[in-house]
Coordinates of C-alpha atoms and ligand atoms in Angstrom, one line a residue:
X1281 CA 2.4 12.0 32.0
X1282 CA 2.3 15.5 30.8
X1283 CA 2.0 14.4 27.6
X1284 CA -0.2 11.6 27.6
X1285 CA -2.9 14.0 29.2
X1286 CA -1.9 16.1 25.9
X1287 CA -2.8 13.1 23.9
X1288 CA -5.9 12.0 25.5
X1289 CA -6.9 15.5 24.9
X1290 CA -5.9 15.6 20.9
X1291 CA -7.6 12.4 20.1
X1292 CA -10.8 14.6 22.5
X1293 CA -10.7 16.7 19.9
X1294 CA -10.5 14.7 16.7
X1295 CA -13.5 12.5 18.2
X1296 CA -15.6 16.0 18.3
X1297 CA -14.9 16.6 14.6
X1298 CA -12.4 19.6 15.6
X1299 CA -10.0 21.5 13.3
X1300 CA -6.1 21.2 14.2
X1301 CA -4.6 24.5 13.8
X1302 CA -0.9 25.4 13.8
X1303 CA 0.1 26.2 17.2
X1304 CA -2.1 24.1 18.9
X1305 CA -0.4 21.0 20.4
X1306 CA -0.1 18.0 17.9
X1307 CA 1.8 14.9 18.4
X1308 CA 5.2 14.5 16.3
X1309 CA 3.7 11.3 14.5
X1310 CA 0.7 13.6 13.4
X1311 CA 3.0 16.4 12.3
X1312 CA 6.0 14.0 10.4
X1313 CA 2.8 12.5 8.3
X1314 CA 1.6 15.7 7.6
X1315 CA 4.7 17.2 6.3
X1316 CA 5.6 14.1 4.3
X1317 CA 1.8 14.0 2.8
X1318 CA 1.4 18.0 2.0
X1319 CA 5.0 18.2 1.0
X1320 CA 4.6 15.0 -1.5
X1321 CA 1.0 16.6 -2.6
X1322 CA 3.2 19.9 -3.5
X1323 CA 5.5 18.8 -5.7
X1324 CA 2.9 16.6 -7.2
X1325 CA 1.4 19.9 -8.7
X1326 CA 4.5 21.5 -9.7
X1327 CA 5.8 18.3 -11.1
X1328 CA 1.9 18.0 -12.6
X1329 CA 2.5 21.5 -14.8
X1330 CA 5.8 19.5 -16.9
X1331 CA 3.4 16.8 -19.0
X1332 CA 0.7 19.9 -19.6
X1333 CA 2.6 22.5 -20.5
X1334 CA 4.5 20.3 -22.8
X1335 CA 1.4 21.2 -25.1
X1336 CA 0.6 24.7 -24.4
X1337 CA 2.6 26.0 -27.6
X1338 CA 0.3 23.0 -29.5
X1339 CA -3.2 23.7 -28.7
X1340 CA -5.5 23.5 -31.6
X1341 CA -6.9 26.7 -30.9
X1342 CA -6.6 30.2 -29.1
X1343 CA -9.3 29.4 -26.6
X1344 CA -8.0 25.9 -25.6
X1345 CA -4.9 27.1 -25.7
X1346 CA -5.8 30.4 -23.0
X1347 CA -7.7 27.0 -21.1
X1348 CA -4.3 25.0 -20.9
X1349 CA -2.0 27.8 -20.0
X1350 CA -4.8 29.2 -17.3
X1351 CA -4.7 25.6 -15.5
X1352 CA -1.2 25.0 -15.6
X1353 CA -0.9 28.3 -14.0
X1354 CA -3.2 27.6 -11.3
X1355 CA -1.5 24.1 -10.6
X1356 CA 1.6 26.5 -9.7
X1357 CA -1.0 28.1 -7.6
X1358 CA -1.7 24.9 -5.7
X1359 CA 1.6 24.0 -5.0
X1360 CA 2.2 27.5 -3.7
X1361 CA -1.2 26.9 -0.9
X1362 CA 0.4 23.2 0.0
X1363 CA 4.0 24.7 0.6
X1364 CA 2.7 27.2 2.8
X1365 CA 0.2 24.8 4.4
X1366 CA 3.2 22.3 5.3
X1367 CA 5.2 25.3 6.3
X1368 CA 2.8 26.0 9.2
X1369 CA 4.4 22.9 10.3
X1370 CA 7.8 23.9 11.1
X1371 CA 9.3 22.8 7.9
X1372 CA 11.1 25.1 5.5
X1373 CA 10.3 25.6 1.7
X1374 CA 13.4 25.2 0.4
X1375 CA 14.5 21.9 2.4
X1376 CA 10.9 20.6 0.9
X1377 CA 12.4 21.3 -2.6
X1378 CA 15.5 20.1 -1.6
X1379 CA 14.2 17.0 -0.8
X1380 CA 12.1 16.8 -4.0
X1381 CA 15.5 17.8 -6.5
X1382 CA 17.7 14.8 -4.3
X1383 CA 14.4 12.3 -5.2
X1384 CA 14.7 12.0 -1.7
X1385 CA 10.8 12.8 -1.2
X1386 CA 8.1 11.2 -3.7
X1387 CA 5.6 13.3 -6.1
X1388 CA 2.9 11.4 -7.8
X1389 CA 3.4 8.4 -10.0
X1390 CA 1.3 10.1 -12.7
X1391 CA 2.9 12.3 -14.0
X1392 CA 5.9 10.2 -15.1
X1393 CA 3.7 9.3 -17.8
X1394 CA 4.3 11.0 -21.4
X1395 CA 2.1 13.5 -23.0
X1396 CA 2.0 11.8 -27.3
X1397 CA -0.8 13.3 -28.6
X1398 CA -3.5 16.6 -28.2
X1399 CA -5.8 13.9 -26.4
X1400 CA -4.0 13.3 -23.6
X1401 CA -4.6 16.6 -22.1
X1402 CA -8.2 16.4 -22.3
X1403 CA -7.6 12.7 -20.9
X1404 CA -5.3 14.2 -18.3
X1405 CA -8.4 16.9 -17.1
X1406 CA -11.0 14.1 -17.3
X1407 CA -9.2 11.4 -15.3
X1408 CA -6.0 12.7 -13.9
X1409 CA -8.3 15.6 -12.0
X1410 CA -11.1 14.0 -11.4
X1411 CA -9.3 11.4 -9.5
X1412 CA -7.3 14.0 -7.7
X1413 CA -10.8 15.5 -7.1
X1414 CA -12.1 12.4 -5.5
X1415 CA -9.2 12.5 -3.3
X1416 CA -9.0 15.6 -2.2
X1417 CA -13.2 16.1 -1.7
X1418 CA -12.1 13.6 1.1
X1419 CA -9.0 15.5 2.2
X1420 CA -10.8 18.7 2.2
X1421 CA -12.2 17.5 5.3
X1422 CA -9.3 16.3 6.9
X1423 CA -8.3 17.3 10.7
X1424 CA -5.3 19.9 9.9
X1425 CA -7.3 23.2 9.4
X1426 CA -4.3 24.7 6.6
X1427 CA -4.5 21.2 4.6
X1428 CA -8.2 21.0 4.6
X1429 CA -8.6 24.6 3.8
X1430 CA -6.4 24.5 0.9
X1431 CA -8.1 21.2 -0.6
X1432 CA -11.1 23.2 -0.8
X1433 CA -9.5 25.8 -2.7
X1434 CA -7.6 23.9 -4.6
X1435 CA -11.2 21.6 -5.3
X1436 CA -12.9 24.3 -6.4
X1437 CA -10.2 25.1 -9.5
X1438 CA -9.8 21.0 -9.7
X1439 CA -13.5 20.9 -11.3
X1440 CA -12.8 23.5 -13.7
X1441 CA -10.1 21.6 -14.5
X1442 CA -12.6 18.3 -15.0
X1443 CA -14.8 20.1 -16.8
X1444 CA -12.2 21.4 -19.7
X1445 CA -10.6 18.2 -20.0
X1446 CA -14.1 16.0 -20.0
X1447 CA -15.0 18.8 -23.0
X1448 CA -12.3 18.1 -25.4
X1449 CA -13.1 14.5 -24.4
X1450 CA -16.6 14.9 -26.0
X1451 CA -15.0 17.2 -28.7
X1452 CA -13.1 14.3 -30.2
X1453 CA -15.1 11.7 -29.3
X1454 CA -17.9 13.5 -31.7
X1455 CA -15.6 14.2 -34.4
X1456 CA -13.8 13.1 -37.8
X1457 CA -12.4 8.8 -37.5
X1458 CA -8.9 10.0 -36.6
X1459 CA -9.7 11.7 -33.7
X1460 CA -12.1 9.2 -31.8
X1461 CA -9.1 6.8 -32.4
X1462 CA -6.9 9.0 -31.0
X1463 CA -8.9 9.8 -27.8
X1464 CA -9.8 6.3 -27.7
X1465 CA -5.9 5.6 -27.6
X1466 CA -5.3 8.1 -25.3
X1467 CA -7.7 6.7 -22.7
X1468 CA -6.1 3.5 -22.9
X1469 CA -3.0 4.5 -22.0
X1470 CA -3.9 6.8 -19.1
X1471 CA -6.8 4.8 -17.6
X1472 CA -4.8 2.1 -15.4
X1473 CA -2.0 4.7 -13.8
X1474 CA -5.3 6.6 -13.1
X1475 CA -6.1 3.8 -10.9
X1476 CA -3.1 3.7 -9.5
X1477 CA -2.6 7.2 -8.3
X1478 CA -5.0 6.5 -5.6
X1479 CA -2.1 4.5 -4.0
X1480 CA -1.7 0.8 -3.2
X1481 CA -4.7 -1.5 -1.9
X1482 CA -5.8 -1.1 1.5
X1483 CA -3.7 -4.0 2.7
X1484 CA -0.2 -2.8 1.2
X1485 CA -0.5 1.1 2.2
X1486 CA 1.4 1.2 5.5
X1487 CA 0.4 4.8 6.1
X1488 CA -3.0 4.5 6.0
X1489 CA -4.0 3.1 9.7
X1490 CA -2.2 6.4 11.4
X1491 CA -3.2 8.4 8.4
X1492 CA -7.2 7.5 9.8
X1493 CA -6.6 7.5 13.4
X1494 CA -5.4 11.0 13.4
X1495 CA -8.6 11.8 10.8
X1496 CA -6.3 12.8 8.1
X1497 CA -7.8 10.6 5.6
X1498 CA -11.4 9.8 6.6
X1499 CA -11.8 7.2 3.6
X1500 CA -9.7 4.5 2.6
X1501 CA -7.5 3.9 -1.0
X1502 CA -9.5 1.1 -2.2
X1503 CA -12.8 3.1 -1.3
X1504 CA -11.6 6.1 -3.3
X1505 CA -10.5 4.1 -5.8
X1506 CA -13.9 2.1 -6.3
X1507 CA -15.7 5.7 -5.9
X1508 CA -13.9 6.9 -9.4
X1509 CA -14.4 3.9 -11.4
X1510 CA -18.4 4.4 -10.2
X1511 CA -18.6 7.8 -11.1
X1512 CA -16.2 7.7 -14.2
X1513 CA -17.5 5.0 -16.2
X1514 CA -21.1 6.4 -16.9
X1515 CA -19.0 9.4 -18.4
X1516 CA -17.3 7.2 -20.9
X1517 CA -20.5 5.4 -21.4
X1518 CA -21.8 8.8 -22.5
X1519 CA -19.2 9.6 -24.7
X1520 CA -18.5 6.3 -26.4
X1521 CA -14.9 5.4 -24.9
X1522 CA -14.3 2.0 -23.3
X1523 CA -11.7 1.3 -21.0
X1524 CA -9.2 -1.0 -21.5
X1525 CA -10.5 -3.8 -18.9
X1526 CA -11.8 -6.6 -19.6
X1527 CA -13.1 -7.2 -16.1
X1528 CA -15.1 -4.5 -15.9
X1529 CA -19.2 -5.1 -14.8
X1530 CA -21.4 -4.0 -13.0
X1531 CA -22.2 -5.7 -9.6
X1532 CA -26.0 -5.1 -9.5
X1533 CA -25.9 -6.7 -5.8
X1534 CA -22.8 -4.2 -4.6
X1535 CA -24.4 -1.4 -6.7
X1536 CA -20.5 -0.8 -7.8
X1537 CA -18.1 -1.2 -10.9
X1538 CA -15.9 -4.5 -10.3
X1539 CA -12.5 -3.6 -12.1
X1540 CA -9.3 -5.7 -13.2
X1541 CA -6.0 -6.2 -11.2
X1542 CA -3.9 -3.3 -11.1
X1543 CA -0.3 -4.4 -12.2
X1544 CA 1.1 -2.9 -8.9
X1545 CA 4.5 -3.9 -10.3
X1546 CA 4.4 -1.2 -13.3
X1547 CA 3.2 1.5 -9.9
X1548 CA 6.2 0.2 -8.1
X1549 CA 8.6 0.3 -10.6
X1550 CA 7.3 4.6 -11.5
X1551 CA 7.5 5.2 -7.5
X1552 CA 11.0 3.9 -7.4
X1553 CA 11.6 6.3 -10.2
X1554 CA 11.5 4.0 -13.1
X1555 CA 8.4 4.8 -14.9
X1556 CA 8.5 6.0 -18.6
X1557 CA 9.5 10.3 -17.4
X1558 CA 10.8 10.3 -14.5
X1559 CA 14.2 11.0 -15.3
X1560 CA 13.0 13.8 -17.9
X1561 CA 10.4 14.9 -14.9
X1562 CA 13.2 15.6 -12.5
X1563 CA 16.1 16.8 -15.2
X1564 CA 13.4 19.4 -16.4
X1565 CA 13.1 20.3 -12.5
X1566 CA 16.1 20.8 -11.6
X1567 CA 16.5 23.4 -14.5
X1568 CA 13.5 25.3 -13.7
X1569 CA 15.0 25.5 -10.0
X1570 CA 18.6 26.7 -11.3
X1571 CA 17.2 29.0 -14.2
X1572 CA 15.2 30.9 -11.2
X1573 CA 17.8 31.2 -8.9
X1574 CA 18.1 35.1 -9.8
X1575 CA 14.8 35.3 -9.3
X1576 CA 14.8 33.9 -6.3
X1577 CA 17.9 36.1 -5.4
X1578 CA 16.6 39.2 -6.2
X1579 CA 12.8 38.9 -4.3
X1580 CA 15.3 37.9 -1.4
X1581 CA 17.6 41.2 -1.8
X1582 CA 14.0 43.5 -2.5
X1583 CA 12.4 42.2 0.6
X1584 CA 15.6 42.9 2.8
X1585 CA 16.3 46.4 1.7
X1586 CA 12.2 47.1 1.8
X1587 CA 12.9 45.8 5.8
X1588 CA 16.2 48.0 6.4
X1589 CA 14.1 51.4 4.7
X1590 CA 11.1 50.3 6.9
X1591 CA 12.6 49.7 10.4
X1592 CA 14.7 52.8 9.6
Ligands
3HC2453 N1 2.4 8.2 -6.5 C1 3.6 8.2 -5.8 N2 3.7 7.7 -4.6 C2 2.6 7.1 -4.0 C3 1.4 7.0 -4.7 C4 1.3 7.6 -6.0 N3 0.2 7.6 -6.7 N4 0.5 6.4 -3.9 C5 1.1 6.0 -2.8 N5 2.4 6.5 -2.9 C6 3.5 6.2 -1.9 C7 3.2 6.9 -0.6 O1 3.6 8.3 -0.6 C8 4.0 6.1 0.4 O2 5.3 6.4 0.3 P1 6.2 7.0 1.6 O3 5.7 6.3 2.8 O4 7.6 6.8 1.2 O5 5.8 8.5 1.6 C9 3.8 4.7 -0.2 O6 3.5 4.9 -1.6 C10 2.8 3.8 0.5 O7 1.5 4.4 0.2 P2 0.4 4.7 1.4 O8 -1.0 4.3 0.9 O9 0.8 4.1 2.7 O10 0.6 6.3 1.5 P3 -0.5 7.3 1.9 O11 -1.3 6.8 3.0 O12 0.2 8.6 2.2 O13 -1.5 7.4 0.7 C11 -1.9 9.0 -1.1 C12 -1.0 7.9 -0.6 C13 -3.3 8.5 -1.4 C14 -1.3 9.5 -2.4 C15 -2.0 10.1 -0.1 O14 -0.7 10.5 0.4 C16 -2.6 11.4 -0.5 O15 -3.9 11.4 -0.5 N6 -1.8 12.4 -0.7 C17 -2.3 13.7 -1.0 C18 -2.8 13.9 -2.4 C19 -1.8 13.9 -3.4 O16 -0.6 13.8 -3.2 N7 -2.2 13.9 -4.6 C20 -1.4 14.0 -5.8 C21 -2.3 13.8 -6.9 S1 -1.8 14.8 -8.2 C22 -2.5 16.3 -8.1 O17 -3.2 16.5 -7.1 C23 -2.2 17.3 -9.1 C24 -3.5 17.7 -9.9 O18 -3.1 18.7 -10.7 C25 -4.0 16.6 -10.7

């Protein structure tokens, strides 16, 4: 009884637009999907810094190269706000990475894609980030107050992610034979796992019905979805890039970009931990994790000797 009173007056408060904070009652459905989501959305960026920083020794040039090593720095940065965020939740950092090192808990299907050529990380800026953008515009204003305040941080260094990627986009595009081809080739290969970070369609994503009763997600994956092709193709219009759809028109009635299948066997098959890098993905993780161990150690010690010499 007790608790469905609770209930009645959680949903109250989700009707009214009101922000969930972490000590206020939630139920345990609310909180599980939270922790699985912010968790996942954590080691997505940390996971996200591996195909990047892959180049950071390659830029063409000191100031892209000040660029790339600036954003993979602030995707640390975002994993760090999600961790914490999720934390608010009764869950425990390490167990979180635990569960990322075992493969027990998911990170996104993207970035088990490989990085071949210079292009790809102004492809990865242009579409890989604005996608996430699109995403997390809408999660921004989701009902848990740490998540949606952390989305709008991390929104705000997403766009300045856009915008350097879109710009060596433009930079190729405009220049010598070899290099439209190889941004051209690069946008082929990146375009339809684009799509598919977004998640499955609306009819195949089992999450999403609780996910928008408890106003976590306030727009659907199909909606998203349809609302980056929209705003992405006029910027490959501008630039002179195609996309490698054949179905793609416009829908003057729908006002909207209709798009090809999605081969949602190819996003299975990476989610399952198939794809192209996920073994090199994880194997590069797991190193990171050992190789700052002492680091870890030592903060640890610091902090517990700065606590004996305080309370003493
Ligand atoms: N990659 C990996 N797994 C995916 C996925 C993807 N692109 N899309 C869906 N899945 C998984 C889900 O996690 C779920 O698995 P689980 O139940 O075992 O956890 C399953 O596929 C079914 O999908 P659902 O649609 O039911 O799942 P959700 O309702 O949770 O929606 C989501 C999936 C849209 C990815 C949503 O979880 C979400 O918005 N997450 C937060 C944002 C996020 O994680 N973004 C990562 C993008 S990368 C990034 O931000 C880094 C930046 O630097 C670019």
């Amino acid at each position: 009884m007790e608790d469905e009173k609770k209930l009645a007056e959680f949903q109250t408060r989700l009707k009214n637009g009101e922000s969930i904070e972490p000590k206020d009652w939630m139920p345990e459905r609310y909180r599980k999907q939270l922790v699985r989501m912010i968790s996942q959305h954590a080691h997505s960026e940390i996971v996200g810094m591996l195909p990047e920083g892959n180049w950071i020794t390659r830029a063409p040039n000191l100031r892209r190269k000040m660029a790339l090593l600036a954003k993979v720095q602030d995707e640390a940065g975002h994993g760090l706000y999600l961790y914490s965020a999720a934390e608010t939740l009764g869950v425990d950092r390490e167990s979180m990475i635990n569960d990322l090192l075992s493969g027990k808990a998911k990170y996104s299907s993207i970035f088990n894609y490989p990085t071949l050529t210079w292009a790809d990380i102004g492809v990865i800026g242009w579409l890989v980030d604005g996608a996430a953008i699109v995403n997390q515009t809408m999660l921004a204003k989701s009902s848990y107050g740490p998540y949606s305040r952390a989305n709008l941080r991390i929104c705000r260094e997403e766009n300045f992610h856009k915008k350097q990627g879109y710009e060596i986009v433009a930079t190729l595009a405009n220049g010598t034979d070899a290099q439209r081809k190889m941004i051209q080739e690069s946008v082929n290969r990146w375009w339809w796992p684009s799509l598919m970070m977004f998640g499955p369609t609306d009819k195949d994503s089992p999450n999403s019905a609780e996910l928008t009763k408890w106003k976590v997600k306030i727009h659907s994956n199909d909606d998203l979805r349809q609302r980056f092709v929209d705003l992405t193709v006029p910027q490959a219009k501008a630039v002179n890039i195609t996309f490698p759809d054949p179905d793609l028109k416009f829908n003057e009635e729908t006002g909207h970009w209709e798009f090809g299948e999605i081969d949602w066997n190819e996003f299975y098959r990476v989610i399952k931990g198939y794809g192209p890098m996920n073994r090199e993905r994880m194997n590069a993780r797991k190193k990171a994790h050992e190789d700052g161990r002492w680091v870890r150690e030592a903060a640890e010690a610091y902090a517990k000797k700065k606590k004996v010499l305080h309370e003493n």
